[in-house]
């Protein structure tokens, strides 16, 4: 599984407390009735153990939800630890319920046995529903539920107990087949969901991310450290598109996207905003000005489209966090202002910090031009 799918599975496991609460409540009720009717201390102990295990599992679910709400984001290694804790809790619960059912069969009270075995079957049905994406854990749970009761029934010499044991084994086999089918169906469904989500984030023409990605990825990148936002607008693109036609214009946009991807580092984000507008979010912003100069040099180089040599220009506005803004909205706004200044100067790049320099003139300090190309 990919990290995203794995995280979705772990979050889903911890998504509800109701099965744990219901299993504990049912065992408490049946245990109390069986203890009252038979006076069996083993049943009483198993009932208490089942309730304690349920409380521990509930605390584990609550702890996971609190951890999920805290930064930093949960990584795969840590998620695997939470998964093992959850699976261990379900296996212990299943084993307690299995021994509980086996003990009720030994006691010989038919009605109490039916209730205890019914709890086990109900828990098994829940395992099929909840742990379908973790088939090994589901198999362990089903075996833990069924094995004690099956062993006890096969130890009885009469045909009725042997028949009950066979029914329990057939229940396990049928349940695991349902787990297998549910696993395949769920994986296909999650994979398709992820693919559709990914497609919704991609610009179909250039293969770059589209503007919707800014809303999700830019705040996360900003929270992780210093970044630079480079807002780009192609110069003379409309003239080239009108002169050579839309197919050539589309080919130009694809080549521009390819050059931007070649410039970007592994952790950077390249986005087509629409038309001939692009954004490059630079994760390591210590060399933001050098990156802006590289963008201008690369994008301004001639393009060869079906033997036609076409030259474009580019205007770039650069905003660097945290000096130019501490939020995604502020950075985008200030990089846009710098872009407009660059377009007024007919190309090149402008740093957002340079636009603030005229404010120092009132204090008698020299005013810089604030333009670079």
Short mmCIF file of C-alpha atoms in Angstrom, two decimals:
data_model
loop_
_atom_site.label_atom_id
_atom_site.label_comp_id
_atom_site.label_asym_id
_atom_site.label_seq_id
_atom_site.Cartn_x
_atom_site.Cartn_y
_atom_site.Cartn_z
CA UNK A 1 0.00 0.00 0.00
CA UNK A 2 1.07 3.58 -0.58
CA UNK A 3 1.61 5.79 2.48
CA UNK A 4 -1.66 7.64 1.82
CA UNK A 5 -3.71 4.44 1.56
CA UNK A 6 -1.99 2.96 4.61
CA UNK A 7 -2.81 6.08 6.64
CA UNK A 8 -6.42 5.91 5.51
CA UNK A 9 -6.63 2.29 6.63
CA UNK A 10 -5.16 3.03 10.08
CA UNK A 11 -7.44 6.02 10.54
CA UNK A 12 -10.42 3.88 9.55
CA UNK A 13 -9.54 1.24 12.14
CA UNK A 14 -9.67 3.91 14.83
CA UNK A 15 -12.76 5.52 13.34
CA UNK A 16 -15.34 4.17 15.80
CA UNK A 17 -15.54 2.97 19.39
CA UNK A 18 -18.99 1.41 19.09
CA UNK A 19 -17.93 -2.21 18.30
CA UNK A 20 -15.62 -2.26 21.33
CA UNK A 21 -18.29 -0.81 23.61
CA UNK A 22 -20.98 -3.20 22.37
CA UNK A 23 -18.73 -6.28 22.70
CA UNK A 24 -17.85 -5.32 26.28
CA UNK A 25 -21.49 -4.60 27.16
CA UNK A 26 -22.68 -7.92 25.71
CA UNK A 27 -19.97 -9.88 27.51
CA UNK A 28 -20.73 -8.10 30.78
CA UNK A 29 -24.42 -8.94 30.49
CA UNK A 30 -23.96 -12.58 29.48
CA UNK A 31 -21.14 -13.04 31.99
CA UNK A 32 -23.29 -11.67 34.80
CA UNK A 33 -26.19 -13.96 33.85
CA UNK A 34 -23.97 -17.03 33.51
CA UNK A 35 -22.20 -16.34 36.81
CA UNK A 36 -25.55 -15.85 38.55
CA UNK A 37 -27.03 -19.05 37.10
CA UNK A 38 -24.00 -21.31 37.50
CA UNK A 39 -21.88 -19.65 40.17
CA UNK A 40 -18.80 -20.19 37.96
CA UNK A 41 -15.86 -18.04 39.07
CA UNK A 42 -13.91 -18.58 35.83
CA UNK A 43 -16.73 -16.96 33.88
CA UNK A 44 -16.71 -14.03 36.33
CA UNK A 45 -12.94 -13.57 35.87
CA UNK A 46 -13.23 -13.76 32.07
CA UNK A 47 -15.99 -11.15 32.17
CA UNK A 48 -13.84 -8.75 34.20
CA UNK A 49 -10.84 -9.33 31.91
CA UNK A 50 -12.99 -8.62 28.86
CA UNK A 51 -14.18 -5.32 30.32
CA UNK A 52 -10.63 -4.26 31.26
CA UNK A 53 -9.37 -5.07 27.75
CA UNK A 54 -12.23 -3.03 26.26
CA UNK A 55 -11.34 -0.02 28.42
CA UNK A 56 -7.68 -0.24 27.36
CA UNK A 57 -8.69 -0.42 23.70
CA UNK A 58 -10.96 2.61 24.06
CA UNK A 59 -8.10 4.58 25.62
CA UNK A 60 -5.86 3.55 22.72
CA UNK A 61 -8.40 4.81 20.17
CA UNK A 62 -8.74 8.14 21.99
CA UNK A 63 -4.95 8.49 22.19
CA UNK A 64 -4.62 7.86 18.44
CA UNK A 65 -7.19 10.53 17.61
CA UNK A 66 -5.40 13.05 19.80
CA UNK A 67 -2.07 12.20 18.19
CA UNK A 68 -3.61 12.59 14.73
CA UNK A 69 -4.74 16.10 15.63
CA UNK A 70 -1.24 17.19 16.74
CA UNK A 71 1.69 18.18 14.50
CA UNK A 72 3.87 16.84 13.06
CA UNK A 73 1.95 14.71 10.57
CA UNK A 74 1.85 11.02 11.41
CA UNK A 75 4.54 9.11 9.48
CA UNK A 76 4.30 5.56 8.19
CA UNK A 77 6.60 4.10 10.84
CA UNK A 78 4.63 5.64 13.70
CA UNK A 79 1.33 4.68 12.06
CA UNK A 80 2.53 1.08 11.92
CA UNK A 81 3.08 1.15 15.70
CA UNK A 82 -0.48 2.34 16.26
CA UNK A 83 -1.71 -0.35 13.90
CA UNK A 84 0.10 -3.10 15.84
CA UNK A 85 -1.41 -1.81 19.08
CA UNK A 86 -4.90 -1.89 17.59
CA UNK A 87 -4.45 -5.38 16.14
CA UNK A 88 -3.04 -6.68 19.43
CA UNK A 89 -6.12 -5.31 21.20
CA UNK A 90 -8.50 -7.02 18.78
CA UNK A 91 -6.67 -10.36 19.05
CA UNK A 92 -6.76 -10.25 22.87
CA UNK A 93 -10.47 -9.37 22.77
CA UNK A 94 -11.16 -12.23 20.35
CA UNK A 95 -9.23 -14.69 22.52
CA UNK A 96 -11.09 -13.64 25.67
CA UNK A 97 -14.44 -14.04 23.88
CA UNK A 98 -13.35 -17.42 22.49
CA UNK A 99 -12.36 -18.74 25.92
CA UNK A 100 -15.56 -17.23 27.34
CA UNK A 101 -17.65 -19.19 24.80
CA UNK A 102 -15.65 -22.37 25.42
CA UNK A 103 -16.20 -22.07 29.16
CA UNK A 104 -19.96 -21.67 28.66
CA UNK A 105 -20.00 -24.92 26.62
CA UNK A 106 -18.14 -26.74 29.40
CA UNK A 107 -20.67 -25.51 31.97
CA UNK A 108 -23.45 -27.23 30.03
CA UNK A 109 -26.07 -24.48 30.30
CA UNK A 110 -27.59 -24.46 26.83
CA UNK A 111 -29.00 -20.93 26.90
CA UNK A 112 -25.84 -19.40 28.34
CA UNK A 113 -23.81 -21.26 25.70
CA UNK A 114 -26.00 -19.87 22.92
CA UNK A 115 -25.54 -16.34 24.22
CA UNK A 116 -21.77 -16.68 24.62
CA UNK A 117 -21.30 -18.24 21.17
CA UNK A 118 -23.58 -15.56 19.72
CA UNK A 119 -21.26 -12.84 21.07
CA UNK A 120 -18.33 -14.58 19.39
CA UNK A 121 -20.16 -14.83 16.07
CA UNK A 122 -21.18 -11.18 16.29
CA UNK A 123 -17.62 -10.10 17.01
CA UNK A 124 -16.47 -12.23 14.06
CA UNK A 125 -18.90 -10.44 11.78
CA UNK A 126 -17.47 -7.15 12.98
CA UNK A 127 -13.96 -8.41 12.24
CA UNK A 128 -15.00 -9.16 8.66
CA UNK A 129 -16.33 -5.61 8.30
CA UNK A 130 -13.56 -3.69 10.09
CA UNK A 131 -10.41 -5.68 9.33
CA UNK A 132 -10.99 -6.57 5.70
CA UNK A 133 -8.01 -4.40 4.75
CA UNK A 134 -5.85 -6.25 7.26
CA UNK A 135 -6.56 -9.91 6.34
CA UNK A 136 -3.79 -11.37 8.53
CA UNK A 137 -5.18 -9.58 11.59
CA UNK A 138 -8.69 -10.71 10.64
CA UNK A 139 -7.54 -14.35 10.39
CA UNK A 140 -5.86 -14.14 13.81
CA UNK A 141 -9.05 -12.73 15.31
CA UNK A 142 -11.27 -15.38 13.74
CA UNK A 143 -8.98 -18.19 14.87
CA UNK A 144 -8.76 -16.72 18.39
CA UNK A 145 -12.55 -16.61 18.62
CA UNK A 146 -13.24 -20.05 17.20
CA UNK A 147 -10.33 -22.23 18.32
CA UNK A 148 -11.16 -22.52 22.09
CA UNK A 149 -14.83 -23.29 21.47
CA UNK A 150 -14.03 -25.73 18.63
CA UNK A 151 -11.48 -27.60 20.75
CA UNK A 152 -13.95 -27.95 23.63
CA UNK A 153 -16.76 -29.20 21.39
CA UNK A 154 -14.58 -31.81 19.68
CA UNK A 155 -13.50 -33.07 23.09
CA UNK A 156 -17.12 -33.97 23.84
CA UNK A 157 -18.05 -37.53 22.73
CA UNK A 158 -21.60 -36.86 21.50
CA UNK A 159 -22.61 -36.03 17.96
CA UNK A 160 -24.26 -32.71 18.87
CA UNK A 161 -21.00 -31.20 20.12
CA UNK A 162 -19.10 -32.48 17.11
CA UNK A 163 -21.71 -30.87 14.86
CA UNK A 164 -21.38 -27.59 16.75
CA UNK A 165 -17.61 -27.71 16.35
CA UNK A 166 -17.95 -28.26 12.61
CA UNK A 167 -20.36 -25.35 12.34
CA UNK A 168 -17.86 -23.11 14.14
CA UNK A 169 -15.07 -24.14 11.76
CA UNK A 170 -17.26 -23.59 8.71
CA UNK A 171 -18.13 -20.15 10.08
CA UNK A 172 -14.43 -19.29 10.25
CA UNK A 173 -13.79 -20.50 6.70
CA UNK A 174 -16.77 -18.58 5.32
CA UNK A 175 -15.79 -15.46 7.28
CA UNK A 176 -12.26 -15.50 5.95
CA UNK A 177 -13.54 -15.88 2.39
CA UNK A 178 -15.63 -12.75 2.99
CA UNK A 179 -12.51 -10.99 4.28
CA UNK A 180 -10.66 -11.93 1.08
CA UNK A 181 -13.44 -10.62 -1.15
CA UNK A 182 -13.87 -7.44 0.90
CA UNK A 183 -10.11 -6.86 0.84
CA UNK A 184 -9.96 -6.97 -2.95
CA UNK A 185 -13.02 -4.76 -3.35
CA UNK A 186 -11.83 -2.21 -0.77
CA UNK A 187 -8.33 -1.94 -2.22
CA UNK A 188 -9.77 -1.35 -5.69
CA UNK A 189 -12.15 1.28 -4.33
CA UNK A 190 -9.44 3.14 -2.38
CA UNK A 191 -7.04 2.99 -5.33
CA UNK A 192 -9.66 4.43 -7.69
CA UNK A 193 -10.48 7.13 -5.16
CA UNK A 194 -6.83 8.12 -4.91
CA UNK A 195 -6.45 8.12 -8.68
CA UNK A 196 -9.45 10.43 -9.11
CA UNK A 197 -8.14 12.71 -6.37
CA UNK A 198 -4.76 12.84 -8.09
CA UNK A 199 -6.33 13.55 -11.48
CA UNK A 200 -8.31 16.42 -9.97
CA UNK A 201 -4.99 18.01 -8.93
CA UNK A 202 -3.32 17.77 -12.37
CA UNK A 203 -3.44 20.21 -15.26
CA UNK A 204 -4.30 17.95 -18.22
CA UNK A 205 -2.34 19.93 -20.81
CA UNK A 206 1.03 20.31 -19.09
CA UNK A 207 0.96 17.55 -16.49
CA UNK A 208 1.78 20.08 -13.78
CA UNK A 209 -0.25 20.53 -10.63
CA UNK A 210 -3.25 22.83 -11.03
CA UNK A 211 -4.18 25.80 -8.87
CA UNK A 212 -6.27 23.70 -6.47
CA UNK A 213 -3.03 22.26 -5.09
CA UNK A 214 -2.04 25.66 -3.69
CA UNK A 215 -4.86 25.51 -1.15
CA UNK A 216 -3.58 22.25 0.33
CA UNK A 217 0.16 22.06 -0.30
CA UNK A 218 1.33 25.67 0.07
CA UNK A 219 0.22 26.07 3.73
CA UNK A 220 1.88 22.75 4.58
CA UNK A 221 5.15 23.78 2.89
CA UNK A 222 5.01 27.13 4.66
CA UNK A 223 4.58 25.43 8.03
CA UNK A 224 7.61 23.24 7.34
CA UNK A 225 10.06 26.12 6.85
CA UNK A 226 11.19 29.06 4.73
CA UNK A 227 9.88 29.02 1.17
CA UNK A 228 9.85 31.30 -1.87
CA UNK A 229 6.87 31.82 -4.17
CA UNK A 230 7.76 32.65 -7.78
CA UNK A 231 4.74 33.88 -9.77
CA UNK A 232 5.34 33.76 -13.54
CA UNK A 233 3.58 35.29 -16.52
CA UNK A 234 4.77 34.65 -20.08
CA UNK A 235 5.45 37.70 -22.26
CA UNK A 236 4.48 37.74 -25.94
CA UNK A 237 2.67 34.42 -25.61
CA UNK A 238 -0.63 35.83 -26.92
CA UNK A 239 1.10 37.15 -30.03
CA UNK A 240 2.72 33.75 -30.68
CA UNK A 241 -0.57 31.95 -30.07
CA UNK A 242 -2.44 34.25 -32.47
CA UNK A 243 0.25 34.09 -35.13
CA UNK A 244 1.03 30.37 -35.15
CA UNK A 245 -2.25 28.93 -33.88
CA UNK A 246 -3.50 27.20 -30.75
CA UNK A 247 -1.69 23.87 -31.34
CA UNK A 248 1.63 25.73 -31.35
CA UNK A 249 0.51 27.67 -28.27
CA UNK A 250 -0.27 24.43 -26.48
CA UNK A 251 3.13 23.02 -27.46
CA UNK A 252 4.80 26.16 -26.09
CA UNK A 253 3.03 25.78 -22.75
CA UNK A 254 4.15 22.16 -22.53
CA UNK A 255 7.76 23.15 -23.21
CA UNK A 256 7.59 25.91 -20.61
CA UNK A 257 6.24 23.37 -18.11
CA UNK A 258 9.09 21.02 -18.96
CA UNK A 259 11.69 23.71 -18.38
CA UNK A 260 10.17 24.69 -15.05
CA UNK A 261 10.13 21.06 -13.91
CA UNK A 262 13.78 20.74 -14.93
CA UNK A 263 14.68 23.82 -12.86
CA UNK A 264 12.66 22.81 -9.79
CA UNK A 265 14.29 20.78 -7.05
CA UNK A 266 12.82 17.52 -5.78
CA UNK A 267 10.76 19.14 -3.02
CA UNK A 268 9.57 22.14 -5.05
CA UNK A 269 6.07 22.62 -6.39
CA UNK A 270 5.33 23.71 -9.98
CA UNK A 271 1.77 24.80 -10.78
CA UNK A 272 -0.02 26.02 -13.86
CA UNK A 273 -2.52 28.61 -12.67
CA UNK A 274 -4.25 28.84 -16.05
CA UNK A 275 -3.54 30.42 -19.42
CA UNK A 276 0.14 31.40 -19.50
CA UNK A 277 0.48 31.89 -15.73
CA UNK A 278 2.58 29.59 -13.57
CA UNK A 279 3.75 29.41 -9.96
CA UNK A 280 6.93 27.76 -8.69
CA UNK A 281 7.10 27.26 -4.93
CA UNK A 282 10.71 26.83 -3.86
CA UNK A 283 11.14 24.82 -0.67
CA UNK A 284 14.73 25.94 0.04
CA UNK A 285 14.45 29.72 -0.30
CA UNK A 286 18.03 30.68 0.59
CA UNK A 287 18.77 31.20 -3.12
CA UNK A 288 15.42 32.66 -4.20
CA UNK A 289 16.98 35.38 -6.33
CA UNK A 290 19.26 32.88 -8.08
CA UNK A 291 16.22 30.72 -8.79
CA UNK A 292 14.35 33.72 -10.24
CA UNK A 293 17.31 34.53 -12.50
CA UNK A 294 17.45 30.89 -13.61
CA UNK A 295 13.73 30.93 -14.45
CA UNK A 296 14.11 34.07 -16.55
CA UNK A 297 17.12 32.67 -18.40
CA UNK A 298 15.57 29.27 -19.06
CA UNK A 299 12.03 30.34 -20.01
CA UNK A 300 13.30 33.19 -22.21
CA UNK A 301 15.46 30.87 -24.33
CA UNK A 302 14.11 30.20 -27.88
CA UNK A 303 11.61 27.38 -28.46
CA UNK A 304 11.58 25.00 -31.39
CA UNK A 305 8.02 23.96 -32.29
CA UNK A 306 7.79 21.92 -35.50
CA UNK A 307 10.77 23.75 -36.95
CA UNK A 308 9.46 27.18 -35.94
CA UNK A 309 11.84 29.12 -33.68
CA UNK A 310 9.77 31.16 -31.24
CA UNK A 311 11.00 33.52 -28.55
CA UNK A 312 9.03 34.39 -25.45
CA UNK A 313 9.79 36.51 -22.44
CA UNK A 314 8.80 36.02 -18.83
CA UNK A 315 7.99 38.25 -15.88
CA UNK A 316 8.55 36.87 -12.38
CA UNK A 317 7.48 38.15 -9.00
CA UNK A 318 9.18 36.65 -5.94
CA UNK A 319 7.96 36.62 -2.34
CA UNK A 320 9.97 34.92 0.41
CA UNK A 321 8.59 33.76 3.75
CA UNK A 322 8.58 34.91 6.46
CA UNK A 323 9.83 38.42 5.56
CA UNK A 324 7.29 38.90 2.75
CA UNK A 325 4.45 37.11 4.49
CA UNK A 326 3.69 34.43 7.04
CA UNK A 327 0.58 33.05 5.33
CA UNK A 328 -0.02 31.52 1.93
CA UNK A 329 -2.42 34.34 1.01
CA UNK A 330 0.10 37.04 1.90
CA UNK A 331 2.89 35.41 -0.08
CA UNK A 332 0.73 34.98 -3.18
CA UNK A 333 -0.52 38.55 -2.94
CA UNK A 334 2.97 40.04 -2.62
CA UNK A 335 4.44 37.87 -5.34
CA UNK A 336 1.59 39.07 -7.61
CA UNK A 337 2.46 42.70 -6.84
CA UNK A 338 6.08 42.05 -7.67
CA UNK A 339 4.98 40.33 -10.90
CA UNK A 340 3.01 43.41 -11.96
CA UNK A 341 6.06 45.59 -11.37
CA UNK A 342 8.16 43.19 -13.46
CA UNK A 343 5.61 43.36 -16.30
CA UNK A 344 5.68 47.16 -16.15
CA UNK A 345 9.42 46.89 -16.68
CA UNK A 346 8.87 44.54 -19.64
CA UNK A 347 10.18 41.33 -18.15
CA UNK A 348 12.75 40.07 -15.71
CA UNK A 349 12.15 39.46 -12.06
CA UNK A 350 11.25 41.64 -9.12
CA UNK A 351 11.63 40.72 -5.46
CA UNK A 352 8.73 41.64 -3.21
CA UNK A 353 11.10 42.94 -0.56
CA UNK A 354 12.39 45.52 -3.02
CA UNK A 355 8.92 47.02 -3.35
CA UNK A 356 9.07 48.02 0.31
CA UNK A 357 12.27 50.03 -0.11
CA UNK A 358 10.55 53.32 -1.05
CA UNK A 359 9.00 53.33 2.45
CA UNK A 360 12.43 54.19 3.85
CA UNK A 361 12.66 57.40 1.86
CA UNK A 362 10.73 59.32 4.48
CA UNK A 363 13.46 58.53 6.98
CA UNK A 364 16.05 60.12 4.71
CA UNK A 365 17.48 56.81 3.49
CA UNK A 366 18.33 56.22 -0.18
CA UNK A 367 15.66 54.61 -2.34
CA UNK A 368 16.63 51.62 -4.48
CA UNK A 369 15.10 51.06 -7.89
CA UNK A 370 13.86 47.65 -6.77
CA UNK A 371 14.03 46.08 -10.20
CA UNK A 372 16.25 43.30 -11.46
CA UNK A 373 16.36 41.67 -14.80
#
